[in-house]
PDB file of C-alpha atoms in Angstrom:
ATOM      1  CA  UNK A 112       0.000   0.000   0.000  1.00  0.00           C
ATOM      2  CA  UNK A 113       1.689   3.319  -1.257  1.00  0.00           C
ATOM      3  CA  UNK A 114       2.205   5.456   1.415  1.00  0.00           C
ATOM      4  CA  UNK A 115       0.240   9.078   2.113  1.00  0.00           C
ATOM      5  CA  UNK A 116       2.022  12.308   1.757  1.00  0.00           C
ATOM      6  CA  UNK A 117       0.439  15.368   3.051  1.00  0.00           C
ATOM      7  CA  UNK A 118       2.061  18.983   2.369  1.00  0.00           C
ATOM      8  CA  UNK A 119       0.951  22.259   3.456  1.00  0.00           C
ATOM      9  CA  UNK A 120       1.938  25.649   4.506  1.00  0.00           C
ATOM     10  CA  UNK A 121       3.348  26.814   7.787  1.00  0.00           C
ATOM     11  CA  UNK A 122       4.875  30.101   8.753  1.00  0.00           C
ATOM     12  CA  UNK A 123       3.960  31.735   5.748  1.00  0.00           C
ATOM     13  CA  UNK A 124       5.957  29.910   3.195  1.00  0.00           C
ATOM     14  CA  UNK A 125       7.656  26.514   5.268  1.00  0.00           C
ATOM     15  CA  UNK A 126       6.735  23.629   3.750  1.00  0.00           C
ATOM     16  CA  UNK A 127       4.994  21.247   6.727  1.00  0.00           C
ATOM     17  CA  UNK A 128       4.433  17.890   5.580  1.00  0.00           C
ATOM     18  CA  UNK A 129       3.214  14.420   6.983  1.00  0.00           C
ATOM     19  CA  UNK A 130       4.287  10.816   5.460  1.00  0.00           C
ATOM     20  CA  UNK A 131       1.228   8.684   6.545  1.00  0.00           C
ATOM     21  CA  UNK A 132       1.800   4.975   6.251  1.00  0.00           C
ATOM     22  CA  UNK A 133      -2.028   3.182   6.079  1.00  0.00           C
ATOM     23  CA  UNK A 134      -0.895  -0.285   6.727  1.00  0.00           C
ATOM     24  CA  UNK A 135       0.581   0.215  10.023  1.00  0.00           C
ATOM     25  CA  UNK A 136      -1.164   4.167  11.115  1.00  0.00           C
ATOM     26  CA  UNK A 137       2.495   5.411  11.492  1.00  0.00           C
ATOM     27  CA  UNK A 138       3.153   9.282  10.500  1.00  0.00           C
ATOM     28  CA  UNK A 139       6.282  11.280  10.230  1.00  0.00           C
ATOM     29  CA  UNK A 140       6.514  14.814   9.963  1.00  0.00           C
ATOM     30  CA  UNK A 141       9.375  16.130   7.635  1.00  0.00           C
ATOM     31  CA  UNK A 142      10.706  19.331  10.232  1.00  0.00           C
ATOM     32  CA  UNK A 143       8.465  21.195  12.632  1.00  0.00           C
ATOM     33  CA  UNK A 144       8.471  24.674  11.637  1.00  0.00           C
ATOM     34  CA  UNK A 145       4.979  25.085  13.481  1.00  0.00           C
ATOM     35  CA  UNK A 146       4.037  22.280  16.276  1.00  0.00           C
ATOM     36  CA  UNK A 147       0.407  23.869  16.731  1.00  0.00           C
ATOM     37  CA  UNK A 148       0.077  23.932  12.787  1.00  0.00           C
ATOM     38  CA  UNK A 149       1.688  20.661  12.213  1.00  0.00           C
ATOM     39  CA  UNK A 150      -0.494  19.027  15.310  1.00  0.00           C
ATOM     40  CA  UNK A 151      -3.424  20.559  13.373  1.00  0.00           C
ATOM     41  CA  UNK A 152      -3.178  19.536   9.925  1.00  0.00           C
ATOM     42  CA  UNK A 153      -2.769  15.929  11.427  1.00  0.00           C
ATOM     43  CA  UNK A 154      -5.746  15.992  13.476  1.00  0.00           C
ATOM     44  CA  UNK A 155      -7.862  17.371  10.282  1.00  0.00           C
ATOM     45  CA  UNK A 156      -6.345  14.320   8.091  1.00  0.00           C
ATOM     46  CA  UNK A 157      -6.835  12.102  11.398  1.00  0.00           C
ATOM     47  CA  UNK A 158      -3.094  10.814  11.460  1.00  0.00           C
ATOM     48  CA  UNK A 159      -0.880  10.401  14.568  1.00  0.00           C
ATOM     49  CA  UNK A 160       2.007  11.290  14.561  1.00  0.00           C
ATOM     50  CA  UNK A 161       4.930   9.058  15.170  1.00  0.00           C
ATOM     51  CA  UNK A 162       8.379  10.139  14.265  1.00  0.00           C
ATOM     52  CA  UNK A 163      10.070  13.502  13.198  1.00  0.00           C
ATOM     53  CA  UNK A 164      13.027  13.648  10.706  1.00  0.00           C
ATOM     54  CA  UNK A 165      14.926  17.104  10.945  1.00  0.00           C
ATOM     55  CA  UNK A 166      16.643  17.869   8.208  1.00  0.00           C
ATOM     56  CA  UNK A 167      18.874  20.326   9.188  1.00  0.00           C
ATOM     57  CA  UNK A 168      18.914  22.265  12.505  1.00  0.00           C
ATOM     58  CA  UNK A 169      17.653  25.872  11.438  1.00  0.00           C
ATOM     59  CA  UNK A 170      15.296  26.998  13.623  1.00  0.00           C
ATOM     60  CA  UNK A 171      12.749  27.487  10.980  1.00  0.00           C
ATOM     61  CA  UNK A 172      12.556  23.640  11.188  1.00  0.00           C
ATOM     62  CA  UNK A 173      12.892  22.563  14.302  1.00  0.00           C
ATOM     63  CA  UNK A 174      11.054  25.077  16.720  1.00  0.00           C
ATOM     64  CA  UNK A 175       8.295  23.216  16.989  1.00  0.00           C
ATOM     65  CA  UNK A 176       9.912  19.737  17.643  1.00  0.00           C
ATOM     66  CA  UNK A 177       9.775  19.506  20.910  1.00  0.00           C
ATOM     67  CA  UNK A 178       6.235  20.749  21.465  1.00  0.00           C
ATOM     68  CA  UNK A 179       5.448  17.779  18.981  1.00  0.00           C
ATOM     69  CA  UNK A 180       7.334  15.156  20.847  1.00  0.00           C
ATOM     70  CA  UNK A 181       6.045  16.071  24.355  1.00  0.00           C
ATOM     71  CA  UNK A 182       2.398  15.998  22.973  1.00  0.00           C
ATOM     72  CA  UNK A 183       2.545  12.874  21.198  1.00  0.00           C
ATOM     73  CA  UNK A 184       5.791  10.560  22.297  1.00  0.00           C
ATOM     74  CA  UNK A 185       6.824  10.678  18.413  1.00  0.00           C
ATOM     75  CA  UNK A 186      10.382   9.547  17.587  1.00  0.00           C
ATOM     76  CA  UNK A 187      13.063  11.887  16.383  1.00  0.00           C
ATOM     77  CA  UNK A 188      15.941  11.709  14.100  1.00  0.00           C
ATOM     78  CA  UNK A 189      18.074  13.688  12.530  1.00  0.00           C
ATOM     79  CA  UNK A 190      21.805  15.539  12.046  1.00  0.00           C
ATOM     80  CA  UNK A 191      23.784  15.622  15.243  1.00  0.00           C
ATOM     81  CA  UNK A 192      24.208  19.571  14.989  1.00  0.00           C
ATOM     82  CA  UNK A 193      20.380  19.923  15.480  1.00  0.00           C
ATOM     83  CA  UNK A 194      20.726  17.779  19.308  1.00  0.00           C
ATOM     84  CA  UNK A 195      20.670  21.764  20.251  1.00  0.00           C
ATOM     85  CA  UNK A 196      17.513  22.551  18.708  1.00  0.00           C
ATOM     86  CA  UNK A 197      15.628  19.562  18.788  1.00  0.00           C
ATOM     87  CA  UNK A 198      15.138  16.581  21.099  1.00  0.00           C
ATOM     88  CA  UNK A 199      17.041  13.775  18.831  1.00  0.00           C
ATOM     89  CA  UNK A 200      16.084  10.190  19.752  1.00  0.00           C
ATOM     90  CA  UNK A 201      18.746   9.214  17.024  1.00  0.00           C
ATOM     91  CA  UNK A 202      21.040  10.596  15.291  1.00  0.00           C
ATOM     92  CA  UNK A 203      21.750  10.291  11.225  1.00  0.00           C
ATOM     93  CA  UNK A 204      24.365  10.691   9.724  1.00  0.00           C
ATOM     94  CA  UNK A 205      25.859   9.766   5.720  1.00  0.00           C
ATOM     95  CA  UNK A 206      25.113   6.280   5.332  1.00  0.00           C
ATOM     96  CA  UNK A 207      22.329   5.760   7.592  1.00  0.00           C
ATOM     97  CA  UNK A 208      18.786   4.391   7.296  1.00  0.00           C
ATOM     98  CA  UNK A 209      15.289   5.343   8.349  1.00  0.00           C
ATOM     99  CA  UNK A 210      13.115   2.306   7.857  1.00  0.00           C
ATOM    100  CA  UNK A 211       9.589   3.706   7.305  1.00  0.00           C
ATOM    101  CA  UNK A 212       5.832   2.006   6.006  1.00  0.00           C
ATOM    102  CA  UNK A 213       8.220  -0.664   4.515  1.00  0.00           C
ATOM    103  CA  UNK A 214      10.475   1.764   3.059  1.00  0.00           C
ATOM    104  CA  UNK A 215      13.704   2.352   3.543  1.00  0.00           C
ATOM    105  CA  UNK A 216      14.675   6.076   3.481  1.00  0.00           C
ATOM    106  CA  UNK A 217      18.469   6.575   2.688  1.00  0.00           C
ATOM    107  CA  UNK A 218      20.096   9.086   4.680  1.00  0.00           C
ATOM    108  CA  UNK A 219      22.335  11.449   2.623  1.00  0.00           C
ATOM    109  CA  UNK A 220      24.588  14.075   4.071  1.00  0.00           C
ATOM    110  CA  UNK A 221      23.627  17.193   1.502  1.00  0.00           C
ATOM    111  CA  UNK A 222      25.698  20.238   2.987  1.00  0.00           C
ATOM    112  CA  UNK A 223      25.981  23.528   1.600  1.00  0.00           C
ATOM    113  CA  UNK A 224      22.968  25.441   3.250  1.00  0.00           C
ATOM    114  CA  UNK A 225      23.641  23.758   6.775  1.00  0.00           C
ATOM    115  CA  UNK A 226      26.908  22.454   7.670  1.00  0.00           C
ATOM    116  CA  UNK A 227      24.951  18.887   9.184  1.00  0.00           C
ATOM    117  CA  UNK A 228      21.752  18.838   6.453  1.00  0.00           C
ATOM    118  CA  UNK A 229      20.614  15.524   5.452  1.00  0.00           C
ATOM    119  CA  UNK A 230      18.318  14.432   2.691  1.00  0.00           C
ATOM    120  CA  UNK A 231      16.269  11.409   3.522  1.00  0.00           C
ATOM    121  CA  UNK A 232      15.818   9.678   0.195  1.00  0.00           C
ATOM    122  CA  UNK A 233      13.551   6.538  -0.820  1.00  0.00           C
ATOM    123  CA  UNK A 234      14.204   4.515  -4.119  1.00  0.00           C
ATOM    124  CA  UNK A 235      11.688   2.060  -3.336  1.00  0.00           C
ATOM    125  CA  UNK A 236       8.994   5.267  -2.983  1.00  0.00           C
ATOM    126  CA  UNK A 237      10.588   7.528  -5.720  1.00  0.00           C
ATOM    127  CA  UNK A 238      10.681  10.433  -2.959  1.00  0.00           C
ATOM    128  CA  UNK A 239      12.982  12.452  -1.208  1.00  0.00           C
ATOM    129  CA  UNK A 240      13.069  15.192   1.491  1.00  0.00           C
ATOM    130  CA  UNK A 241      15.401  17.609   0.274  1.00  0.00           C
ATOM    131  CA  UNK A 242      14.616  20.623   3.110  1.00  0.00           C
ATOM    132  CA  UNK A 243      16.711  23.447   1.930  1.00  0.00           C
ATOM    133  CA  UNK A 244      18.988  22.140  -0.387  1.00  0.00           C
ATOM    134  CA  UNK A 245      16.402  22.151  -3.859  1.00  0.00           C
ATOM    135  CA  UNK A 246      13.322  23.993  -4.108  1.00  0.00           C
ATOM    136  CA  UNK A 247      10.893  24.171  -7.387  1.00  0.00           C
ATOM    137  CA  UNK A 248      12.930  26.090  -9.652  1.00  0.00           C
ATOM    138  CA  UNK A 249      15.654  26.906  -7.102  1.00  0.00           C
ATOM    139  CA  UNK A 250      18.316  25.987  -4.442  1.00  0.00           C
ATOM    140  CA  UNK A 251      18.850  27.366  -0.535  1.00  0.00           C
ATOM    141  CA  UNK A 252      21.266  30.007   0.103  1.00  0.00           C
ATOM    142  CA  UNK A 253      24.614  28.761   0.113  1.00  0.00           C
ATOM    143  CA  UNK A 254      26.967  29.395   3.233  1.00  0.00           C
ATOM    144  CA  UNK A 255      30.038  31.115   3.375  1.00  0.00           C
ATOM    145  CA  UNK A 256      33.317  28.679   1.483  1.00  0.00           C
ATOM    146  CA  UNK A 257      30.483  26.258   0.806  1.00  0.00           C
ATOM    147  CA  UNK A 258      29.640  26.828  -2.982  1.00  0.00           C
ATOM    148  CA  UNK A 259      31.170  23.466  -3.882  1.00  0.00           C
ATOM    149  CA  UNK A 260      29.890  21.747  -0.899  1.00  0.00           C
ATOM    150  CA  UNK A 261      26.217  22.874  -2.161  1.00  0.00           C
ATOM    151  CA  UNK A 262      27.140  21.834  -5.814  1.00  0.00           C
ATOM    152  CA  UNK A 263      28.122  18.711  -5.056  1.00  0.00           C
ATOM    153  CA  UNK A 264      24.719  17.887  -2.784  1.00  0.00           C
ATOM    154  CA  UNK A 265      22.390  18.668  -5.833  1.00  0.00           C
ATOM    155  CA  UNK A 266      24.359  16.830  -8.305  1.00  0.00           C
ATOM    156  CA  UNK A 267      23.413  13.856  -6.010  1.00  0.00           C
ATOM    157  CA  UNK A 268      20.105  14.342  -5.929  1.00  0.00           C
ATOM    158  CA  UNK A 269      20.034  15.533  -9.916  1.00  0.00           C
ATOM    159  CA  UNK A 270      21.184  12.193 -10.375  1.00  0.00           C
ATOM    160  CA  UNK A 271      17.765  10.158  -9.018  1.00  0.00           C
ATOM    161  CA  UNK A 272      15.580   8.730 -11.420  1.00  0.00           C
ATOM    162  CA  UNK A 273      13.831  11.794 -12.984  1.00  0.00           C
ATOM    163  CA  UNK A 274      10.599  10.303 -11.541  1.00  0.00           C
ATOM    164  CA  UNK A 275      11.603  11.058  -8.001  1.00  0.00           C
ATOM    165  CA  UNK A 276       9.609  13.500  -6.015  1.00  0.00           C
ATOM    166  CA  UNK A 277      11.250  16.139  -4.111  1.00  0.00           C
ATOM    167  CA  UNK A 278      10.212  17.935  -0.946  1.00  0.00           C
ATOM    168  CA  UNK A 279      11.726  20.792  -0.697  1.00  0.00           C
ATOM    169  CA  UNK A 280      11.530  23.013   2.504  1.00  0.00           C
ATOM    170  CA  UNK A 281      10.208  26.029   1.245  1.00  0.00           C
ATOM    171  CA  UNK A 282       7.699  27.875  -1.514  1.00  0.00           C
ATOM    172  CA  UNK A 283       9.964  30.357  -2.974  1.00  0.00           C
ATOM    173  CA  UNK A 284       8.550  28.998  -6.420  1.00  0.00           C
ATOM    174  CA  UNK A 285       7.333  32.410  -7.925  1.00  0.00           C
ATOM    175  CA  UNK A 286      10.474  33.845  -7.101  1.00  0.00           C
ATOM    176  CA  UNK A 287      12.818  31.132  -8.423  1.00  0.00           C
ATOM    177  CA  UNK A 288      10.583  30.809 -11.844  1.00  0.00           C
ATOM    178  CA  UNK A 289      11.230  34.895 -12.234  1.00  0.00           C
ATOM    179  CA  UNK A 290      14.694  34.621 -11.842  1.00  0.00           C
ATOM    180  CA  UNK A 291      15.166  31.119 -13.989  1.00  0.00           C
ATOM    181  CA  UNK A 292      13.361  32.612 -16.991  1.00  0.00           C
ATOM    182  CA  UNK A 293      15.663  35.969 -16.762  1.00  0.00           C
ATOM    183  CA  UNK A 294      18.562  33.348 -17.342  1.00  0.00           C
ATOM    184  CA  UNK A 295      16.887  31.127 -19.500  1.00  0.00           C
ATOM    185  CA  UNK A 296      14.274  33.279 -21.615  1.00  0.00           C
ATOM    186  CA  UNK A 297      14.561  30.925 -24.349  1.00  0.00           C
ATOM    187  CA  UNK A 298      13.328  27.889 -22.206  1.00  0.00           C
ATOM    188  CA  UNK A 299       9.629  27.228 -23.144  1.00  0.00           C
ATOM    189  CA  UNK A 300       9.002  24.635 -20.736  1.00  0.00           C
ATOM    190  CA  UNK A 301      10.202  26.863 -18.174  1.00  0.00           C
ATOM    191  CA  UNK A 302       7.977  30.346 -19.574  1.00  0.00           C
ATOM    192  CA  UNK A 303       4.847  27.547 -19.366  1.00  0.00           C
ATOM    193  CA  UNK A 304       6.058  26.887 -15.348  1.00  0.00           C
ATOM    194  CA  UNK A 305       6.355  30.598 -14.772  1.00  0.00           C
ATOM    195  CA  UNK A 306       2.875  31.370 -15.773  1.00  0.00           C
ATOM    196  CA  UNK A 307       2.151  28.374 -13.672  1.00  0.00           C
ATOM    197  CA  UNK A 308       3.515  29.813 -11.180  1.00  0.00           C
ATOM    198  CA  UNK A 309       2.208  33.129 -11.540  1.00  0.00           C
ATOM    199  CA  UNK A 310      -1.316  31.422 -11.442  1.00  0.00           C
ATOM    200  CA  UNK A 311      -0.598  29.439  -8.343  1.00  0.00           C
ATOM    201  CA  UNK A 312       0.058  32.548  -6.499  1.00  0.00           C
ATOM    202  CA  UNK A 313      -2.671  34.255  -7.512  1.00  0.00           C
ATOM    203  CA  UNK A 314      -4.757  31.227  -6.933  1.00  0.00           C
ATOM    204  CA  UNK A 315      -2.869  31.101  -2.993  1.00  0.00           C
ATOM    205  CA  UNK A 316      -1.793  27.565  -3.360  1.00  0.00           C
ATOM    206  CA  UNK A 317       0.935  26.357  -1.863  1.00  0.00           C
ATOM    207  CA  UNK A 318       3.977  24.725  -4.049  1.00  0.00           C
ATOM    208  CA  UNK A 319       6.910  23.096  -2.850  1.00  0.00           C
ATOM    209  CA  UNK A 320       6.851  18.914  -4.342  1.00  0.00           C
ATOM    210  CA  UNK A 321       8.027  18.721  -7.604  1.00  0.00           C
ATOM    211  CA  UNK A 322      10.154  16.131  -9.438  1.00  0.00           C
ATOM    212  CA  UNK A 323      14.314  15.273 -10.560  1.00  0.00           C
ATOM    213  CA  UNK A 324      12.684  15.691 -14.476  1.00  0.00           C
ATOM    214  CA  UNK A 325      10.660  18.607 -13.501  1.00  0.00           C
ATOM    215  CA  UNK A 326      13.816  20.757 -12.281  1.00  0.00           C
ATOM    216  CA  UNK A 327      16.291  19.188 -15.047  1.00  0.00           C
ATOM    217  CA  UNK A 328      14.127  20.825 -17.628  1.00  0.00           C
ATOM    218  CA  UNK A 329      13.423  24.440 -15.737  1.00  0.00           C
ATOM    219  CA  UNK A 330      15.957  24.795 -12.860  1.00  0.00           C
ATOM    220  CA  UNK A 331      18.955  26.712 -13.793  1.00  0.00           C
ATOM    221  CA  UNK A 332      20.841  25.351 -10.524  1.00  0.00           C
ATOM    222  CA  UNK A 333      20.265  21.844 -11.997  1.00  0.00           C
ATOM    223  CA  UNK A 334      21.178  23.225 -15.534  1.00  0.00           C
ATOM    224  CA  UNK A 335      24.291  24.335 -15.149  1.00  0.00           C
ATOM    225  CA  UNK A 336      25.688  22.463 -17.483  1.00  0.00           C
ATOM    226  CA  UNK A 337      24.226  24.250 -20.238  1.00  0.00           C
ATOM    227  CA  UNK A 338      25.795  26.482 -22.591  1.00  0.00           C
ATOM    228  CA  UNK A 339      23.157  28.698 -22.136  1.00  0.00           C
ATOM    229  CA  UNK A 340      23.570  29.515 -18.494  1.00  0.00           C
ATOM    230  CA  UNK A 341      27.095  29.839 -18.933  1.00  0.00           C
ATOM    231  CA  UNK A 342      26.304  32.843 -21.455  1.00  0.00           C
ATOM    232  CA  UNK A 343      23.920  34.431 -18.857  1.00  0.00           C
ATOM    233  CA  UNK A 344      26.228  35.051 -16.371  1.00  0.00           C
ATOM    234  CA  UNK A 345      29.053  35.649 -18.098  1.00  0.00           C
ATOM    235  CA  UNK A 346      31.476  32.301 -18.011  1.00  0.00           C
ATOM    236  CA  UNK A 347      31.102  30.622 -21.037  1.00  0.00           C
ATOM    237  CA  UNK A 348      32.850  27.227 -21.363  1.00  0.00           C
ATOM    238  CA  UNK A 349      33.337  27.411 -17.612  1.00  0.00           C
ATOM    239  CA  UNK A 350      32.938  23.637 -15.766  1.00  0.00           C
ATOM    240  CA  UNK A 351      29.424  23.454 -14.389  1.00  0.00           C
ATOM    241  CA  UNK A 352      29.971  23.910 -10.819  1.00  0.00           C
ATOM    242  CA  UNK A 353      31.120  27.392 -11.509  1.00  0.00           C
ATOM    243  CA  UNK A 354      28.162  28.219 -13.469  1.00  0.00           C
ATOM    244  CA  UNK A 355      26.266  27.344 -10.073  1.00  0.00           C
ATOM    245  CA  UNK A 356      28.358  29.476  -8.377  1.00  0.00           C
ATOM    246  CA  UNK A 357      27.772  32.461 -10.925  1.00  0.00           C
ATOM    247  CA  UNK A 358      24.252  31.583 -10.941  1.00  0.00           C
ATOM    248  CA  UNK A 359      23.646  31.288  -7.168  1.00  0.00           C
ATOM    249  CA  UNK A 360      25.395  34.625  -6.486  1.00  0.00           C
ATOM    250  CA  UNK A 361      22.967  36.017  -9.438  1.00  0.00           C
ATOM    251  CA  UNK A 362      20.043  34.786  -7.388  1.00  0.00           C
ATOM    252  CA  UNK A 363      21.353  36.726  -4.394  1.00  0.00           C
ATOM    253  CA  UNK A 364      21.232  40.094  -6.123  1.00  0.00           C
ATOM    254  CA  UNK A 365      18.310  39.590  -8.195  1.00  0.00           C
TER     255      UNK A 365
END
């Protein structure tokens, strides 16, 4: 039996989500940005949750962890650098497991945006939580001396089965398709997912699963290897991981 994902918005544009398994009742809850709002959009599906996996210890996802874990006993797991933020039952690391509704979630150390963030990714379930590392269209903000770190994380994940889903941490989608077409104007795919986009915010629904084939066609982080994005910022015939580098510090002044 497949098992139930659930996303939503919390704190304006956090990505909550719930991974509901019907054979066995179990839920997880990808982060906590909001425990009340979390707690809440459980109740409303009638799910109880579980277990917790933290990606990465910003506070923006794991505020509400603890509220979460007193009120229901749920198991947490997660990076060792968010034992500070969050109560961590275990601790993941490259390598690691997370068995879960008869998948098994590998655990994938993704730095780049967080010096400990992890990606919990499932072959068997084509699906990944990516937290801050991807979003539709885009990638998290990169930390200081870690450009190659963060380059090196998505080419991992670019590298799944194009029918993987991704769950990324945030909705920053309008944004990110704005700034993607600007480098990419000649992308038709990606002009049809802008004016998706542009409806989607208009419409006030909330966007942050996509796919592996989704961004290869309209994300210029995951397109860096094209000539094209080279030419937009200025380093044509440059090896793709400093197009990324060009491109993400684009994004930041954009």
């Amino acid at each position: 039996m497949a098992l139930d994902l659930h996303v939503f918005r919390t704190l304006g544009d956090n990505a909550g989500a719930l991974l509901h398994d019907p054979a066995s009742g179990a839920c997880a809850a990808i982060d906590v940005p909001d425990a009340g709002q979390v707690m809440a959009a459980a109740k409303a599906k009638g799910w109880t949750i579980s277990d917790v996996f933290v990606t990465h210890a910003h506070a923006d996802h794991t505020q509400g962890v603890a509220a979460v874990k007193q009120a229901t006993g749920a198991q947490v797991c997660g990076p060792a650098d968010a034992a500070s933020q969050a109560p961590l039952d275990r601790i993941l690391s490259e390598g690691d497991a997370v068995s879960f509704g008869g998948e098994s979630f590998e655990i994938w150390h993704t730095p780049g945006h967080a010096p400990g963030h992890l990606s919990f990714v499932s072959r068997g379930a084509k699906l990944a939580f990516v937290g801050d590392v991807v979003f539709v269209m885009g990638c998290g903000r990169v930390q200081p001396g870690q450009m190659a770190a963060m380059w090196t994380s998505l080419s991992r994940l670019m590298a799944l089965p194009g029918d993987t889903r991704l769950l990324c941490g945030h909705d920053y989608t309008l944004s990110n398709a704005r700034f993607a077409a600007a480098m990419e104007p000649a992308n038709a795919v990606l002009t049809a997912r802008l004016a998706e986009a542009e409806a989607a915010k208009a419409d006030g629904r909330f966007w942050a699963l996509t796919s592996v084939a989704e961004e290869a066609a309209t994300n210029p982080f995951f397109r860096a290897g094209e000539g094209a994005l080279a030419a937009a910022v200025g380093v044509n015939g440059a090896p793709a991981g400093e197009v990324f580098a060009a491109l993400r510090e684009a994004k930041n002044r954009f």
